[in-house]
PDB file of C-alpha atoms and ligand atoms in Angstrom:
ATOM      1  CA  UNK A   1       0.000   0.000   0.000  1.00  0.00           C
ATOM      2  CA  UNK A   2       1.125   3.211  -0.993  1.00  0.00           C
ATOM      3  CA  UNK A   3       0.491   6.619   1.296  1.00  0.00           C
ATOM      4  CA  UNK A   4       3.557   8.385   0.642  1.00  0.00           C
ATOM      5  CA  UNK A   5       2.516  10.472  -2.255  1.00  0.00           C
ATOM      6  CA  UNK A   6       1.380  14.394  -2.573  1.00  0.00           C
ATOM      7  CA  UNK A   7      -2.314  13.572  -1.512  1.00  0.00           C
ATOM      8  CA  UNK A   8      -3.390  16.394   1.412  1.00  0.00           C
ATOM      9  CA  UNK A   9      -3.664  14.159   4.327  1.00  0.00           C
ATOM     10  CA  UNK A  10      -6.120  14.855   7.240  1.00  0.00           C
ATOM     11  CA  UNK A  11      -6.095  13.093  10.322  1.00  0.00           C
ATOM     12  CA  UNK A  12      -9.183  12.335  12.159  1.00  0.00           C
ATOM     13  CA  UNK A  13      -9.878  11.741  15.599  1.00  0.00           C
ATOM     14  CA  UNK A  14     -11.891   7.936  15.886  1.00  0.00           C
ATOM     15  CA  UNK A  15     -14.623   7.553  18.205  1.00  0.00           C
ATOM     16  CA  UNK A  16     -16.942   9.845  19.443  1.00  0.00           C
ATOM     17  CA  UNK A  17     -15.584  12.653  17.161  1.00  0.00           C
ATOM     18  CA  UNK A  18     -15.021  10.890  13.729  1.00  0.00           C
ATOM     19  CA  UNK A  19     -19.352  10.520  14.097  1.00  0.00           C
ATOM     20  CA  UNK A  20     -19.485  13.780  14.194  1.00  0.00           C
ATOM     21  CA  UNK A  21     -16.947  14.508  12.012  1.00  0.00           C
ATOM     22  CA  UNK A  22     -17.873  12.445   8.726  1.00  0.00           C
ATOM     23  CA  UNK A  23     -20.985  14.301   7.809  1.00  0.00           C
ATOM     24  CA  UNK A  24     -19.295  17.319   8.497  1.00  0.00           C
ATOM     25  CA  UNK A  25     -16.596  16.513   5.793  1.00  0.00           C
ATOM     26  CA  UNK A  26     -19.273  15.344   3.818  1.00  0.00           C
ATOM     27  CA  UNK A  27     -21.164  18.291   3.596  1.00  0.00           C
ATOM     28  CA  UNK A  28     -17.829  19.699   2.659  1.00  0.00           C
ATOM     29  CA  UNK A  29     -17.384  17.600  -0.269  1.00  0.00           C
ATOM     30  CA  UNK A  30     -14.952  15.479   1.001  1.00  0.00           C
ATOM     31  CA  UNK A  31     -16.377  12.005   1.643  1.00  0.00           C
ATOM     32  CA  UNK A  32     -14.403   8.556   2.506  1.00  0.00           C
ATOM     33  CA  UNK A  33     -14.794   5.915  -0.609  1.00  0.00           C
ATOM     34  CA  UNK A  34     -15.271   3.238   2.056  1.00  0.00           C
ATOM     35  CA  UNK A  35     -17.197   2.925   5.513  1.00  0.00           C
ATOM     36  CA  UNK A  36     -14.671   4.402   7.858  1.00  0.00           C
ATOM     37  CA  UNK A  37     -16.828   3.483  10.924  1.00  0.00           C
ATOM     38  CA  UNK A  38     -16.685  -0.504   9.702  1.00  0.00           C
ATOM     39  CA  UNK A  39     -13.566  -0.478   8.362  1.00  0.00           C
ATOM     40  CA  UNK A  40     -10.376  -2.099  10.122  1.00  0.00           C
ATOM     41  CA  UNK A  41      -7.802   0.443   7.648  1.00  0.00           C
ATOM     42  CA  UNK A  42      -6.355   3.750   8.924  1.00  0.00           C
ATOM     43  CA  UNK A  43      -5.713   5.436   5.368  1.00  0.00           C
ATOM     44  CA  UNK A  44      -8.363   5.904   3.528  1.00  0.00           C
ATOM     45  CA  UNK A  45      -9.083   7.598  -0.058  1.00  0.00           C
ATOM     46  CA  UNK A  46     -11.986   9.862  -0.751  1.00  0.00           C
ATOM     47  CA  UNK A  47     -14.438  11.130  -3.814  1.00  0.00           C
ATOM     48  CA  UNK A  48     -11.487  13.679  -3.889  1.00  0.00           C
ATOM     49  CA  UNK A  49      -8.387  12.312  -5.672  1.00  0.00           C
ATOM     50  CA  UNK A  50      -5.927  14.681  -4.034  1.00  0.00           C
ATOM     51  CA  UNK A  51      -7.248  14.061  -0.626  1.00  0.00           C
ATOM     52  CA  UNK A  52      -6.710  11.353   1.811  1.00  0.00           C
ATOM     53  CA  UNK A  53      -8.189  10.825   5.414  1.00  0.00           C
ATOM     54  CA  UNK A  54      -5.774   9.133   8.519  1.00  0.00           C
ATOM     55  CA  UNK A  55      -7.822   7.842  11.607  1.00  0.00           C
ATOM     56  CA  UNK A  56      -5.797   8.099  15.047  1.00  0.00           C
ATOM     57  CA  UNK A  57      -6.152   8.768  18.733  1.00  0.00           C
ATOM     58  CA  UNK A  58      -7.020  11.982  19.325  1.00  0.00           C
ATOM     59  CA  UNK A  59      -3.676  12.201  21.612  1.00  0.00           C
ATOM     60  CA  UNK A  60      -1.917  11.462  18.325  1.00  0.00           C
ATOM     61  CA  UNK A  61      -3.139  13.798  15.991  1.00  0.00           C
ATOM     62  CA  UNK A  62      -0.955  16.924  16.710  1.00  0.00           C
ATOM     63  CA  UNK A  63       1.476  14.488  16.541  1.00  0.00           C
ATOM     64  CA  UNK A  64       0.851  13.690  13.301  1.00  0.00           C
ATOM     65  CA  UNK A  65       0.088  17.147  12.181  1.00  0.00           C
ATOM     66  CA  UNK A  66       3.193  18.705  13.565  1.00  0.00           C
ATOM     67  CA  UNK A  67       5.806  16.506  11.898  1.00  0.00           C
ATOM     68  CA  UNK A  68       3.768  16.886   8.632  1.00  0.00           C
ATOM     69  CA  UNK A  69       2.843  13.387   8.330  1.00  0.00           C
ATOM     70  CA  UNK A  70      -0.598  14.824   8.157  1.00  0.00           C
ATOM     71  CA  UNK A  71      -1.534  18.104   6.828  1.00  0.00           C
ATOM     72  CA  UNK A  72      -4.009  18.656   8.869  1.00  0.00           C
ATOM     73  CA  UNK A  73      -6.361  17.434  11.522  1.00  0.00           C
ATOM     74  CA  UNK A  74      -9.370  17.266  13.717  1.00  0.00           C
ATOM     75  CA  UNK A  75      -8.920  17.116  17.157  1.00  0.00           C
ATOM     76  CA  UNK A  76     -10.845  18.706  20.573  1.00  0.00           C
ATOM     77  CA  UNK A  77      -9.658  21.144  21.892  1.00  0.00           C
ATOM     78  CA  UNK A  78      -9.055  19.187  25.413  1.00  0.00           C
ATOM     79  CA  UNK A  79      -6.096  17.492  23.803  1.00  0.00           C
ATOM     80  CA  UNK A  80      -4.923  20.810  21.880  1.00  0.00           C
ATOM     81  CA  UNK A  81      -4.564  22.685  25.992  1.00  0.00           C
ATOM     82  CA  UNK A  82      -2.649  19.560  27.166  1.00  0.00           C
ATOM     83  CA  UNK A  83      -0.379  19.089  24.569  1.00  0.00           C
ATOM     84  CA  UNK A  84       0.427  22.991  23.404  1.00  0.00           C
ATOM     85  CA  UNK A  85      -0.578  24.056  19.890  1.00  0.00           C
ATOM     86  CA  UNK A  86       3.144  24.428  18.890  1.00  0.00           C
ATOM     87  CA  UNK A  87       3.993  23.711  15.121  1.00  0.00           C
ATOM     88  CA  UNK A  88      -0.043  24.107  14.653  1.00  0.00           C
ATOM     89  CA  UNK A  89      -2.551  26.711  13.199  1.00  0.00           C
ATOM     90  CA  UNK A  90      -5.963  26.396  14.896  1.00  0.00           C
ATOM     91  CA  UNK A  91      -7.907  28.258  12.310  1.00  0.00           C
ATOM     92  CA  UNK A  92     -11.454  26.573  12.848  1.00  0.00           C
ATOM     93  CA  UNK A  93     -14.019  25.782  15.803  1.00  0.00           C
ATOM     94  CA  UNK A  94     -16.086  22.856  14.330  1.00  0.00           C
ATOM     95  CA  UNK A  95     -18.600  23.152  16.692  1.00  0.00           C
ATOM     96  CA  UNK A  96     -18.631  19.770  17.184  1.00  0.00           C
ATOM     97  CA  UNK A  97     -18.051  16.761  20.251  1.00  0.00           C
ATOM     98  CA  UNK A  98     -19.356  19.919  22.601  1.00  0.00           C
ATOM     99  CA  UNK A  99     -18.590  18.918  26.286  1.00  0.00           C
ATOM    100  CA  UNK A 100     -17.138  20.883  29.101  1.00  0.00           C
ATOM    101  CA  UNK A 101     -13.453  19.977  30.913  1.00  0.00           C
ATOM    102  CA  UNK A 102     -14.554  19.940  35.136  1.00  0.00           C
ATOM    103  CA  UNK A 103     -12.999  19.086  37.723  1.00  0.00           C
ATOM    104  CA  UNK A 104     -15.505  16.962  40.183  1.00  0.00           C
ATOM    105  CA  UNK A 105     -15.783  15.157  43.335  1.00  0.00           C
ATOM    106  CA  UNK A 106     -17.770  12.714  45.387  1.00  0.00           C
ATOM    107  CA  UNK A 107     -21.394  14.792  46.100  1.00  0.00           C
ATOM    108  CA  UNK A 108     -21.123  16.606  49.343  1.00  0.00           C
ATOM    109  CA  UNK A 109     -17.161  16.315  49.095  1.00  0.00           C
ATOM    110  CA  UNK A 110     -15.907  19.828  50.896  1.00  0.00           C
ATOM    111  CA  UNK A 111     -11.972  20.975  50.713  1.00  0.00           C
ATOM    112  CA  UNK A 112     -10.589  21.526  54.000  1.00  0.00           C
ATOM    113  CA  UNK A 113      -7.780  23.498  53.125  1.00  0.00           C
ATOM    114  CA  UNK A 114      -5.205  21.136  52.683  1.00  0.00           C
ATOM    115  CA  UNK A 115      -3.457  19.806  49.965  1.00  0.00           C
ATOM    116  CA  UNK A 116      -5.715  17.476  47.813  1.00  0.00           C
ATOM    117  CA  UNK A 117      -5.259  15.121  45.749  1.00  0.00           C
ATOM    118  CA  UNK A 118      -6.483  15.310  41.799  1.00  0.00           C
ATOM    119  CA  UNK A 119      -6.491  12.350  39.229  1.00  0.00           C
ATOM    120  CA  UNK A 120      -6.769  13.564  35.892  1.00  0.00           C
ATOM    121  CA  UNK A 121      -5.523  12.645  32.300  1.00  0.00           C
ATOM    122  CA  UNK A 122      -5.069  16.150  31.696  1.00  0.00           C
ATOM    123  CA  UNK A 123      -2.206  16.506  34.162  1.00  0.00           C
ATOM    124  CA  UNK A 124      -0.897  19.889  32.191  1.00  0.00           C
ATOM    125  CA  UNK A 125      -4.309  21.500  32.178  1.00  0.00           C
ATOM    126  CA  UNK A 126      -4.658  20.495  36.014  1.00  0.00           C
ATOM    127  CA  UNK A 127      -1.380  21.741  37.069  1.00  0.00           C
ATOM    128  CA  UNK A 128      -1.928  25.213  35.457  1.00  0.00           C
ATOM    129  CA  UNK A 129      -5.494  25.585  36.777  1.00  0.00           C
ATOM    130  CA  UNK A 130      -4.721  24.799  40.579  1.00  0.00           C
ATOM    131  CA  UNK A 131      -1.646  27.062  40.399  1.00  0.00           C
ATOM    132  CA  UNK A 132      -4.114  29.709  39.243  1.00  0.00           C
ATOM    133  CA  UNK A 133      -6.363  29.465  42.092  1.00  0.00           C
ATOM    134  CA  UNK A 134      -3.555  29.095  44.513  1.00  0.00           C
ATOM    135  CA  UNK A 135      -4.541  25.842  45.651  1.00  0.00           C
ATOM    136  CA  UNK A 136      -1.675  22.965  45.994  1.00  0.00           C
ATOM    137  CA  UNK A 137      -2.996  19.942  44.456  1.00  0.00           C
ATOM    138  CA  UNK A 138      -0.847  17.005  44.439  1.00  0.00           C
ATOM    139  CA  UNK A 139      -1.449  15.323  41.270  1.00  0.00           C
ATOM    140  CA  UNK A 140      -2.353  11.581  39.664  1.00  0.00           C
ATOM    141  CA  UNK A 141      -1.983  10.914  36.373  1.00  0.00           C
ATOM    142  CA  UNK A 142      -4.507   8.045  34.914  1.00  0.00           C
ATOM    143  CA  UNK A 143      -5.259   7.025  31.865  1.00  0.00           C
ATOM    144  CA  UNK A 144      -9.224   5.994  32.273  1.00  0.00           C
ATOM    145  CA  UNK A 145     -11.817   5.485  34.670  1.00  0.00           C
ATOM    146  CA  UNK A 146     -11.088   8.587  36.391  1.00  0.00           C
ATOM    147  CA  UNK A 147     -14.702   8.763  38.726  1.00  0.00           C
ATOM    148  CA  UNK A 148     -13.240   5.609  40.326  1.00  0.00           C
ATOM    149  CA  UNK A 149     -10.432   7.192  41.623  1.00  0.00           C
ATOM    150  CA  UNK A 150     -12.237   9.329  44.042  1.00  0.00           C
ATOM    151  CA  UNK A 151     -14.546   5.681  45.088  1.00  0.00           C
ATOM    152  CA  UNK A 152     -10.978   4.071  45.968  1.00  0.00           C
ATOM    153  CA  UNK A 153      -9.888   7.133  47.768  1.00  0.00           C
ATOM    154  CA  UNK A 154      -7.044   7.410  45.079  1.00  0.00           C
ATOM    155  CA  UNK A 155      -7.664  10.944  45.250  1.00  0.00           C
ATOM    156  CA  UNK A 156     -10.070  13.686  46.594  1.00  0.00           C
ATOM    157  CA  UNK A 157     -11.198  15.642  42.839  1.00  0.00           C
ATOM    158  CA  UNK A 158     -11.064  14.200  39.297  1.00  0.00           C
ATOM    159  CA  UNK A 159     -10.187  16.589  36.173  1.00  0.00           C
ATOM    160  CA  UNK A 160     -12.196  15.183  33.161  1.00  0.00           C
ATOM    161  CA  UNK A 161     -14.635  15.689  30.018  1.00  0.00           C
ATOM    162  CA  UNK A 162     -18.061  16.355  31.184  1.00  0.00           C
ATOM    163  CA  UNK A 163     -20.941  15.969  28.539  1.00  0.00           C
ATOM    164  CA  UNK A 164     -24.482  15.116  30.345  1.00  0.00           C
ATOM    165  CA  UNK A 165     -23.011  14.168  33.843  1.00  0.00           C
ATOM    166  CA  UNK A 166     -24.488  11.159  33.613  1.00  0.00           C
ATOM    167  CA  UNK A 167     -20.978   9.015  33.827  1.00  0.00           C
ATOM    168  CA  UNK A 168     -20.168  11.095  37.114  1.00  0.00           C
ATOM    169  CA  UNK A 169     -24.063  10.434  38.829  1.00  0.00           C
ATOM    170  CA  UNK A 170     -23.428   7.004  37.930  1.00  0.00           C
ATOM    171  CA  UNK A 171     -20.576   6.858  40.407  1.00  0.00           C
ATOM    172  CA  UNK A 172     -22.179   9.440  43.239  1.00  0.00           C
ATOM    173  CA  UNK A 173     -19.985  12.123  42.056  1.00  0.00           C
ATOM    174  CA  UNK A 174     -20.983  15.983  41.146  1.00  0.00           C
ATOM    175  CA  UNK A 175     -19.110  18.618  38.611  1.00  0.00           C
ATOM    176  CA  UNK A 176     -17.621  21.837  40.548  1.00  0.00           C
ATOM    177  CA  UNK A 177     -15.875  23.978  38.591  1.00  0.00           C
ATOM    178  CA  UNK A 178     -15.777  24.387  34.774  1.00  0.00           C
ATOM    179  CA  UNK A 179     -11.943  24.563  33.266  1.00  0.00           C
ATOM    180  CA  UNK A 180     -12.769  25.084  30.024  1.00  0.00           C
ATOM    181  CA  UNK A 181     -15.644  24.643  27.152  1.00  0.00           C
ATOM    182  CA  UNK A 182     -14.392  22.208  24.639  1.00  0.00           C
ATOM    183  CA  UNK A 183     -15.068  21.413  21.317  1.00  0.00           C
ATOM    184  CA  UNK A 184     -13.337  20.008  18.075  1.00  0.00           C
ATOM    185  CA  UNK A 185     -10.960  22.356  16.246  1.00  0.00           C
ATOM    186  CA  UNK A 186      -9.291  21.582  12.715  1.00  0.00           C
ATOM    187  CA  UNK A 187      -5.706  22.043  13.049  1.00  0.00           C
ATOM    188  CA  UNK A 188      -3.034  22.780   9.938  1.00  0.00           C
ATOM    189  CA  UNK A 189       0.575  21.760   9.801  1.00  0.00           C
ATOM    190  CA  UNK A 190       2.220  25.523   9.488  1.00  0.00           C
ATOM    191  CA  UNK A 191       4.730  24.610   7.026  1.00  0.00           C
ATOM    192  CA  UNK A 192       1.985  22.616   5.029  1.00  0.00           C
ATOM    193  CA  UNK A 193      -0.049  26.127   5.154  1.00  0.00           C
ATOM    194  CA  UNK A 194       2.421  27.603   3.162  1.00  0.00           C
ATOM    195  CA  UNK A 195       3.234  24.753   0.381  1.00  0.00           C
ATOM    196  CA  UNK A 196       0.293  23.720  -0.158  1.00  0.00           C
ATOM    197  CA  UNK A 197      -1.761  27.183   0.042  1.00  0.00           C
ATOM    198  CA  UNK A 198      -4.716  27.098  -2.317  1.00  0.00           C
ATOM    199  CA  UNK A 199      -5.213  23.138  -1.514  1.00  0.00           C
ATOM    200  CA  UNK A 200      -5.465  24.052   2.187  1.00  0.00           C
ATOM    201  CA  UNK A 201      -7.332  27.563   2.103  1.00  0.00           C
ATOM    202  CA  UNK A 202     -10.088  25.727   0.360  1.00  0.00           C
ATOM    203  CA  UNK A 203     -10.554  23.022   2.426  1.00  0.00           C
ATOM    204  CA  UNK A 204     -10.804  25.661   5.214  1.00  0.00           C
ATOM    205  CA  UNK A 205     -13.594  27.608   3.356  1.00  0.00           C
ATOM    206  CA  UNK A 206     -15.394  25.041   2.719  1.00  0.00           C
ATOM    207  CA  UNK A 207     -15.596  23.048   6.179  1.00  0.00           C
ATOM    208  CA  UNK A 208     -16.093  26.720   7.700  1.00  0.00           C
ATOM    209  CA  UNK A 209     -19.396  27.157   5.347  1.00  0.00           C
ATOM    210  CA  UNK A 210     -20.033  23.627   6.684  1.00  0.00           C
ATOM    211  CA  UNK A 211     -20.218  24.590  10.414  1.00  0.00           C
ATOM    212  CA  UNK A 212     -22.198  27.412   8.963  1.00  0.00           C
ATOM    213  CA  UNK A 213     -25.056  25.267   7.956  1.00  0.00           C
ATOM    214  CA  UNK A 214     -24.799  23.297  10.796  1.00  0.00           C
ATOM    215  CA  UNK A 215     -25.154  26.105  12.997  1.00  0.00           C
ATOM    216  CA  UNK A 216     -28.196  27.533  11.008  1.00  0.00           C
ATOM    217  CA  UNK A 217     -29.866  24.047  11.202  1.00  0.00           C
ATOM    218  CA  UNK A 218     -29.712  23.641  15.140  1.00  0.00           C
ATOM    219  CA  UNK A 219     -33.225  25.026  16.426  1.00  0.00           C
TER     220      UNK A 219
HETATM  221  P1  LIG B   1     -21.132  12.025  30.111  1.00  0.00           P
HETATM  222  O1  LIG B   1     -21.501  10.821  30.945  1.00  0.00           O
HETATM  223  O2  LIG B   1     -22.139  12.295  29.019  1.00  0.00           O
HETATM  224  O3  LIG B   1     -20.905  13.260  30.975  1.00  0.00           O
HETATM  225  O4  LIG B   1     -19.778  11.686  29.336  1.00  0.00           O
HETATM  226  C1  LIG B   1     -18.615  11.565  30.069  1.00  0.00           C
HETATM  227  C2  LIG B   1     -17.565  10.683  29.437  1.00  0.00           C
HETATM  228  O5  LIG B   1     -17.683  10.572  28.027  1.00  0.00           O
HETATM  229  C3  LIG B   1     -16.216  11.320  29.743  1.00  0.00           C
HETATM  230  O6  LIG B   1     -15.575  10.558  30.749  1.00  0.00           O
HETATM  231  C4  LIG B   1     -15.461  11.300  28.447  1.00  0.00           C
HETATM  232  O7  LIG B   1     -14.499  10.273  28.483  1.00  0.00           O
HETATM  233  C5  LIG B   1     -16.480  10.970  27.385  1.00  0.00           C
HETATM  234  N1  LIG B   1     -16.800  12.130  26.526  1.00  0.00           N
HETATM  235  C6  LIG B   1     -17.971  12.789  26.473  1.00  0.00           C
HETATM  236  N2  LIG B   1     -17.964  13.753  25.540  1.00  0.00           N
HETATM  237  C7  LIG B   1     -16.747  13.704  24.975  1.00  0.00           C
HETATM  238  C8  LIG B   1     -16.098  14.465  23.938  1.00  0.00           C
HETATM  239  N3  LIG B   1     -16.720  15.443  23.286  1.00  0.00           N
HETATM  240  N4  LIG B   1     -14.813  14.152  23.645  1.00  0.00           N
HETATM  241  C9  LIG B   1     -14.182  13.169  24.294  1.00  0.00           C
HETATM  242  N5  LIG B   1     -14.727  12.413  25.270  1.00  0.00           N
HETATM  243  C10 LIG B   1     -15.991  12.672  25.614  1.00  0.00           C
END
């Protein structure tokens, strides 16, 4: 199989995002030849010859993105605070994969001052936002499962993605305080921007006219 060629690569983010992503891109014009959701590939062609889509972890696409391996990408904006946008041009909210970065605790859980102890997956995001408040936070980096942490008594507060709170009632936990509202953002390899100028621009107007619908159509 060959992928090294001059196709404009865009790497999407699977799961919950690439549902929202592929009708999106659709009503772009860019569509994926086969069923990306059934599919076992990564690379996949599209109705556009000189465009190619890459599915990844969303921790991996401003990976991708930055090295040039991918010209550009979707990815939420929860991964773009942790990792730092470096390398990257953020020109586009996509409005899409809404949710809200929280940190939360069991219900009725009350500071008392001391040091506490967060678990998060976000451990750069965390680390910022406690220093901000002033508050010393030791913290514990996990990879899943955060609103078991605070069950085990692994820690006191969780940092996560909040959509309808219904993973946190689940586990007799509460949000507290909002971080930050996140969403998905396309992303652009900076070099990339410049080479490949007219290719890239009109991707960019036409995913932005995209959102545009999509924002008309929601009641
Ligand atoms: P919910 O129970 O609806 O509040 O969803 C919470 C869980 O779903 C979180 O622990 C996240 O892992 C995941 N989640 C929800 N929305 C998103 C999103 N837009 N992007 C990534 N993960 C999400």
């Amino acid at each position: 199989m060959d992928t090294m060629n001059d196709k404009l690569t865009i790497a999407l983010t699977k799961g919950r995002i690439l549902q929202e992503t592929l009708p999106l891109l659709a009503r772009a014009g860019i569509a994926s030849l086969e069923d990306i959701s059934t599919s076992r590939k990564l690379v996949f062609a599209t109705n556009r010859p000189d465009v190619q889509l890459v599915v990844l972890r969303g921790t991996d696409v401003p990976t991708y993105v930055r090295y040039g391996a991918a010209d550009m990408g979707i990815v939420g904006k929860d991964i773009l605070l942790e990792q730092g946008a470096d390398g990257l041009y953020e020109p586009l909210d996509l409005g899409i994969a809404r949710c809200r970065l929280m940190t939360a605790a069991r219900v009725g859980w009350k500071s008392n001052g001391a040091r506490i102890r967060v678990a998060t997956k976000f451990v750069n995001i965390t680390r910022d936002y406690f220093a901000q408040q002033g508050i010393h936070a030791d913290l514990i980096k996990l990879y899943g499962a955060l609103e078991l942490a605070p069950i085990m008594h692994l820690a006191d507060v969780i940092v996560d993605i909040v959509d309808t709170g219904n993973t946190l009632r689940a586990n007799g936990m509460e949000p507290l305080e909002q971080i930050a509202a996140i969403s998905s953002r396309l992303v652009v390899n900076k070099a990339a921007m410049r080479s490949r100028y007219a290719a890239i621009t009109r991707i960019i107007a036409d995913l932005t006219a995209a959102v545009g619908e999509s924002a008309n159509a929601t009641p």
